[in-house]
Amino acid sequence: MTEAFADAANRRRTPPFDPALLHPRHWGTWLGIGGLWLLARLPRPAARLLGRLAGRLAWHSSPRRRHLARVNLRLCFPDWDEARREAVLRAHFRIAGQCLVDYPLLWFGGRRRHRRLIRLRDRGGVLQRQRRGEPVIVCAAHAPALDFGGLRLSLEVGGVSFAKPLKNPVVEWINTRSRCQHGAIVFARHEGLRPAIRHLRRGRLFYYLGDEDLGLAHTVFAPFFGVPKATVPALGRLARLGGAPVIPAMALYHPGEDRYELVLEAPLQGYPSGDAVADATRMNAALEALIRAYPAQYLWTLRFFKTRPPGEAKVY
């Protein structure tokens, strides 16, 4: 996508500013956003120090999140000893702390800084497919760096995605504005699959997240690290109706380099098959392969196994 096209899409899709957001009840939020604007301008050594502190604070102040992550790691890596799982978990909290401190860079960093900060590793030929006007579905695993990967991809191809609206209207406005700043289009999750299918048929890219446990309705149980997981079987339908290949992906933060990266793998072959369980299993296996390669980068604090098959005990 050219910068002129991205700017035009940006003007069309950036949410309009509502003067009601300046009401005194929102002043505290605006003050906090001003602090985040300053945070985005810190030198990297200072930002990295704050990231380490944020990771330690999250570790010590979030026993519930530690519990969820330990259960997930124990289910997914039963062959690992406790020390190895604990080392991965601590590394995950350090990565999450840095991503949290760096999040204002997505809001206030700008195009040039985003290109420098976030690297794109395109093993799946996504950019070439988009230049030819071909639709693509990027199926990403949940990760602390998820939004960094999505923003970097939008710099190149714009794209379409879904998001759950935030409760705070000021934060919702500025966060949606950030996600759309390079030409992306973000729909609310409750709008369903039709917007994604429509844009895929126009040759756009869809940034899809399929690894959340959204409950029993409209899901199938498919193995994830060998554990039955309630999986939404929408990806196969999207690929079929949109005529799009599926590219597994994961966004990473590399502490040693102090850089973010979006890894785009080769497309799934023979997908979709038309069988909902088989397609959900293929999706889970593709994400599992990425998570095994970068275990500390996955968002282990989510309740990925909260819905259990009939007769199975709760795991959390």
Coordinates of C-alpha atoms in Angstrom, one line a residue:
M1 CA 0.0 0.0 0.0
T2 CA 1.4 3.4 -0.9
E3 CA 1.6 6.1 1.7
A4 CA -0.9 8.2 -0.2
F5 CA -3.4 5.4 -0.2
A6 CA -2.8 4.7 3.5
D7 CA -3.3 8.4 4.3
A8 CA -6.6 8.4 2.3
A9 CA -7.8 5.3 4.1
N10 CA -6.7 6.9 7.3
R11 CA -8.8 9.9 6.8
R12 CA -11.9 7.8 6.0
R13 CA -11.5 5.3 8.9
T14 CA -10.1 7.3 11.8
P15 CA -13.0 7.7 14.2
P16 CA -14.3 11.3 14.5
F17 CA -13.5 13.2 17.6
D18 CA -16.6 13.7 19.8
P19 CA -16.5 17.0 21.8
A20 CA -18.2 15.1 24.6
L21 CA -14.9 13.5 25.3
L22 CA -13.7 16.9 26.7
H23 CA -16.3 16.7 29.5
P24 CA -14.8 17.3 33.0
R25 CA -15.5 13.6 33.9
H26 CA -12.8 12.6 31.4
W27 CA -10.2 15.1 32.5
G28 CA -8.4 12.5 34.6
T29 CA -8.2 10.2 31.6
W30 CA -6.7 13.0 29.5
L31 CA -4.2 13.7 32.2
G32 CA -3.1 10.1 32.2
I33 CA -2.8 10.1 28.4
G34 CA -0.6 13.1 28.7
G35 CA 1.7 11.1 31.0
L36 CA 1.7 8.3 28.4
W37 CA 2.7 10.8 25.7
L38 CA 5.7 11.7 27.9
L39 CA 6.4 8.0 28.4
A40 CA 6.6 7.5 24.6
R41 CA 9.4 10.1 24.5
L42 CA 11.7 8.5 27.1
P43 CA 15.1 7.4 26.0
R44 CA 15.2 3.7 25.4
P45 CA 17.5 2.9 28.4
A46 CA 14.9 4.6 30.7
A47 CA 12.0 2.9 28.9
R48 CA 13.7 -0.5 29.3
L49 CA 14.3 0.1 33.0
L50 CA 10.6 0.9 33.4
G51 CA 9.7 -2.2 31.5
R52 CA 11.7 -4.4 33.8
L53 CA 10.1 -2.7 36.8
A54 CA 6.7 -3.1 35.3
G55 CA 7.3 -6.8 34.7
R56 CA 8.4 -7.3 38.3
L57 CA 5.5 -5.4 39.6
A58 CA 3.1 -7.4 37.6
W59 CA 4.7 -10.6 38.8
H60 CA 4.5 -9.7 42.5
S61 CA 1.0 -8.1 42.4
S62 CA -0.9 -10.6 40.2
P63 CA -1.1 -14.0 41.9
R64 CA -4.3 -14.7 39.9
R65 CA -2.5 -14.2 36.6
R66 CA 0.5 -16.3 37.8
H67 CA -1.9 -19.1 38.7
L68 CA -3.6 -19.0 35.3
A69 CA -0.3 -19.0 33.5
R70 CA 1.1 -21.9 35.6
V71 CA -2.0 -24.0 34.9
N72 CA -1.7 -23.3 31.2
L73 CA 2.0 -24.1 31.1
R74 CA 1.5 -27.3 33.0
L75 CA -1.3 -28.4 30.7
C76 CA 0.7 -27.5 27.5
F77 CA 4.1 -28.7 28.6
P78 CA 3.6 -31.6 31.0
D79 CA 7.0 -33.0 29.9
W80 CA 8.9 -30.0 31.2
D81 CA 10.0 -29.8 34.8
E82 CA 8.7 -27.1 37.1
A83 CA 11.9 -25.1 36.9
R84 CA 11.7 -24.8 33.1
R85 CA 8.1 -23.8 33.2
E86 CA 8.8 -21.2 35.9
A87 CA 11.7 -19.7 33.9
V88 CA 9.4 -19.3 30.8
L89 CA 6.8 -17.7 33.0
R90 CA 9.2 -15.2 34.5
A91 CA 10.5 -14.4 31.0
H92 CA 6.9 -13.9 29.8
F93 CA 6.2 -11.4 32.6
R94 CA 9.4 -9.4 31.7
I95 CA 8.3 -9.3 28.0
A96 CA 4.7 -8.3 29.0
G97 CA 6.1 -5.5 31.2
Q98 CA 8.1 -4.1 28.3
C99 CA 5.2 -4.3 26.0
L100 CA 3.0 -2.4 28.5
V101 CA 5.6 0.4 28.9
D102 CA 6.1 0.6 25.1
Y103 CA 2.3 0.6 24.3
P104 CA 2.2 4.5 24.1
L105 CA 4.7 4.2 21.2
L106 CA 1.8 2.8 19.1
W107 CA -0.3 5.8 19.9
F108 CA 2.4 8.5 19.5
G109 CA 5.4 7.0 17.8
G110 CA 4.7 7.8 14.2
R111 CA 5.4 6.0 10.9
R112 CA 9.2 6.3 10.9
R113 CA 9.6 5.1 14.5
H114 CA 7.2 2.3 13.9
R115 CA 9.2 1.0 11.0
R116 CA 12.4 1.2 13.1
L117 CA 11.0 -0.4 16.2
I118 CA 9.0 -3.3 14.6
R119 CA 10.5 -5.7 12.1
L120 CA 8.5 -7.8 9.6
R121 CA 9.6 -11.4 8.8
D122 CA 7.5 -12.4 5.8
R123 CA 8.0 -16.1 5.3
G124 CA 4.5 -16.5 3.8
G125 CA 4.8 -14.0 1.0
V126 CA 2.1 -11.8 2.4
L127 CA 3.3 -8.6 0.9
Q128 CA 3.7 -10.1 -2.5
R129 CA 0.2 -11.5 -2.4
Q130 CA -1.2 -8.1 -1.4
R131 CA 0.7 -6.3 -4.1
R132 CA -1.1 -8.7 -6.6
G133 CA -4.4 -7.8 -5.0
E134 CA -4.9 -11.2 -3.5
P135 CA -6.8 -11.6 -0.2
V136 CA -4.9 -13.0 2.8
I137 CA -5.9 -14.1 6.3
V138 CA -3.2 -13.7 9.0
C139 CA -4.1 -15.9 11.9
A140 CA -2.1 -14.6 14.9
A141 CA -1.6 -16.1 18.3
H142 CA -2.3 -14.0 21.3
A143 CA 0.9 -12.4 22.6
P144 CA 1.8 -9.3 24.7
A145 CA 3.3 -7.8 21.4
L146 CA 0.1 -8.5 19.4
D147 CA -0.8 -4.9 18.7
F148 CA 2.8 -4.1 17.7
G149 CA 2.6 -6.8 15.0
G150 CA -0.8 -5.6 13.7
L151 CA 0.4 -2.0 13.5
R152 CA 3.5 -3.0 11.6
L153 CA 1.5 -5.0 9.1
S154 CA -0.9 -2.1 8.6
L155 CA 2.1 0.0 7.6
E156 CA 2.5 -2.2 4.5
V157 CA -1.0 -3.3 3.5
G158 CA -3.6 -1.6 5.7
G159 CA -5.8 -4.6 6.5
V160 CA -8.9 -5.3 8.5
S161 CA -9.4 -6.7 12.0
F162 CA -11.9 -6.9 14.8
A163 CA -11.6 -5.6 18.3
K164 CA -13.7 -5.5 21.5
P165 CA -14.6 -1.9 22.3
L166 CA -13.1 -0.5 25.5
K167 CA -15.3 0.8 28.3
N168 CA -13.5 4.1 28.6
P169 CA -14.6 6.2 25.6
V170 CA -11.5 8.4 25.6
V171 CA -9.1 5.4 25.6
E172 CA -11.4 3.7 23.0
W173 CA -11.1 6.7 20.7
I174 CA -7.4 7.1 20.9
N175 CA -6.7 3.4 20.7
T176 CA -8.9 2.9 17.6
R177 CA -7.3 6.0 16.1
S178 CA -3.9 4.4 16.7
R179 CA -4.9 1.1 15.1
C180 CA -6.3 2.9 12.0
Q181 CA -3.5 5.5 11.6
H182 CA -1.7 3.6 8.8
G183 CA -4.8 2.6 6.8
A184 CA -6.3 -0.3 8.8
I185 CA -10.0 -0.8 9.3
V186 CA -11.2 -2.0 12.7
F187 CA -14.7 -3.4 13.2
A188 CA -16.4 -4.2 16.5
R189 CA -16.5 -7.9 17.3
H190 CA -20.3 -7.9 17.5
E191 CA -20.5 -7.0 13.8
G192 CA -19.8 -10.6 12.9
L193 CA -17.9 -12.1 10.0
R194 CA -19.6 -10.2 7.1
P195 CA -17.3 -7.2 7.1
A196 CA -14.3 -9.5 7.0
I197 CA -15.7 -11.5 4.2
R198 CA -16.6 -8.4 2.3
H199 CA -13.1 -6.9 2.5
L200 CA -11.4 -10.3 1.8
R201 CA -13.4 -10.4 -1.5
R202 CA -12.0 -7.0 -2.3
G203 CA -8.4 -8.3 -1.9
R204 CA -7.7 -7.0 1.6
L205 CA -5.8 -8.7 4.5
F206 CA -7.7 -9.8 7.6
Y207 CA -5.8 -10.0 10.9
Y208 CA -7.6 -12.8 12.8
L209 CA -7.3 -14.1 16.3
G210 CA -8.7 -17.6 16.8
D211 CA -7.2 -18.9 20.0
E212 CA -9.5 -17.4 22.6
D213 CA -11.9 -19.5 24.5
L214 CA -15.3 -17.7 23.9
G215 CA -17.5 -20.3 25.6
L216 CA -19.5 -23.3 24.5
A217 CA -21.7 -21.6 21.9
H218 CA -20.7 -21.9 18.3
T219 CA -17.5 -23.8 19.1
V220 CA -16.0 -27.2 18.6
F221 CA -13.5 -29.1 20.8
A222 CA -10.2 -29.4 19.0
P223 CA -6.8 -30.4 20.5
F224 CA -4.4 -27.6 21.6
F225 CA -1.1 -29.0 22.9
G226 CA -3.0 -32.3 23.2
V227 CA -5.7 -30.8 25.5
P228 CA -9.3 -30.4 24.2
K229 CA -10.0 -26.7 23.7
A230 CA -13.2 -24.9 22.8
T231 CA -12.3 -23.4 19.4
V232 CA -14.4 -21.1 17.2
P233 CA -14.4 -22.9 13.8
A234 CA -14.8 -19.6 11.8
L235 CA -11.3 -19.6 10.2
G236 CA -12.2 -22.3 7.6
R237 CA -15.4 -20.5 6.7
L238 CA -13.5 -17.2 6.3
A239 CA -10.9 -18.8 4.1
R240 CA -13.5 -20.5 1.9
L241 CA -15.8 -17.6 1.5
G242 CA -13.0 -15.1 1.1
G243 CA -10.9 -17.2 -1.2
A244 CA -7.9 -16.5 1.0
P245 CA -4.8 -18.5 2.2
V246 CA -4.2 -18.6 5.9
I247 CA -0.9 -17.4 7.2
P248 CA 0.0 -18.4 10.9
A249 CA 1.7 -15.5 12.7
M250 CA 3.0 -14.4 16.0
A251 CA 4.2 -11.0 17.3
L252 CA 7.4 -11.0 19.4
Y253 CA 9.5 -8.7 21.5
H254 CA 13.3 -9.5 21.5
P255 CA 14.8 -8.1 24.8
G256 CA 18.4 -8.6 23.5
E257 CA 17.8 -6.5 20.4
D258 CA 15.1 -4.2 22.0
R259 CA 13.0 -4.7 18.9
Y260 CA 9.6 -6.1 18.0
E261 CA 8.9 -8.5 15.2
L262 CA 5.9 -10.0 13.4
V263 CA 6.7 -13.5 12.1
L264 CA 4.5 -14.6 9.2
E265 CA 4.8 -18.3 8.4
A266 CA 4.1 -20.2 5.2
P267 CA 0.4 -20.6 4.3
L268 CA -1.5 -23.7 5.5
Q269 CA -1.7 -26.2 2.6
G270 CA -5.0 -27.9 1.7
Y271 CA -6.9 -25.5 4.0
P272 CA -9.8 -25.4 4.5
S273 CA -10.9 -29.0 4.3
G274 CA -14.6 -28.4 4.8
D275 CA -14.6 -30.3 8.1
A276 CA -15.0 -27.9 11.1
V277 CA -13.2 -30.0 13.6
A278 CA -10.4 -30.9 11.2
D279 CA -9.9 -27.2 10.3
A280 CA -10.0 -26.1 13.9
T281 CA -7.4 -28.7 14.7
R282 CA -5.1 -27.5 11.8
M283 CA -5.4 -23.9 13.1
N284 CA -4.5 -24.9 16.7
A285 CA -1.6 -27.0 15.5
A286 CA -0.2 -24.1 13.4
L287 CA -0.4 -21.7 16.4
E288 CA 1.0 -24.4 18.7
A289 CA 4.1 -24.7 16.4
L290 CA 4.8 -21.0 16.8
I291 CA 4.2 -21.0 20.5
R292 CA 6.6 -23.9 20.9
A293 CA 9.2 -21.9 19.0
Y294 CA 8.7 -18.8 21.2
P295 CA 7.1 -20.1 24.5
A296 CA 7.8 -17.0 26.6
Q297 CA 6.0 -14.8 24.0
Y298 CA 2.5 -16.3 24.3
L299 CA -0.1 -14.7 26.5
W300 CA -0.3 -17.4 29.1
T301 CA -2.4 -15.4 31.5
L302 CA -5.6 -15.9 29.5
R303 CA -8.0 -18.7 30.3
F304 CA -7.6 -20.7 27.2
F305 CA -9.1 -23.8 28.7
K306 CA -12.0 -22.4 30.8
T307 CA -14.6 -24.3 28.8
R308 CA -14.3 -28.1 29.3
P309 CA -16.0 -30.9 27.5
P310 CA -19.0 -32.5 29.3
G311 CA -17.9 -34.4 32.3
E312 CA -14.5 -32.8 32.6
A313 CA -13.5 -30.9 35.7
K314 CA -12.6 -27.2 35.6
V315 CA -8.8 -26.6 35.3
Y316 CA -8.6 -23.2 36.9

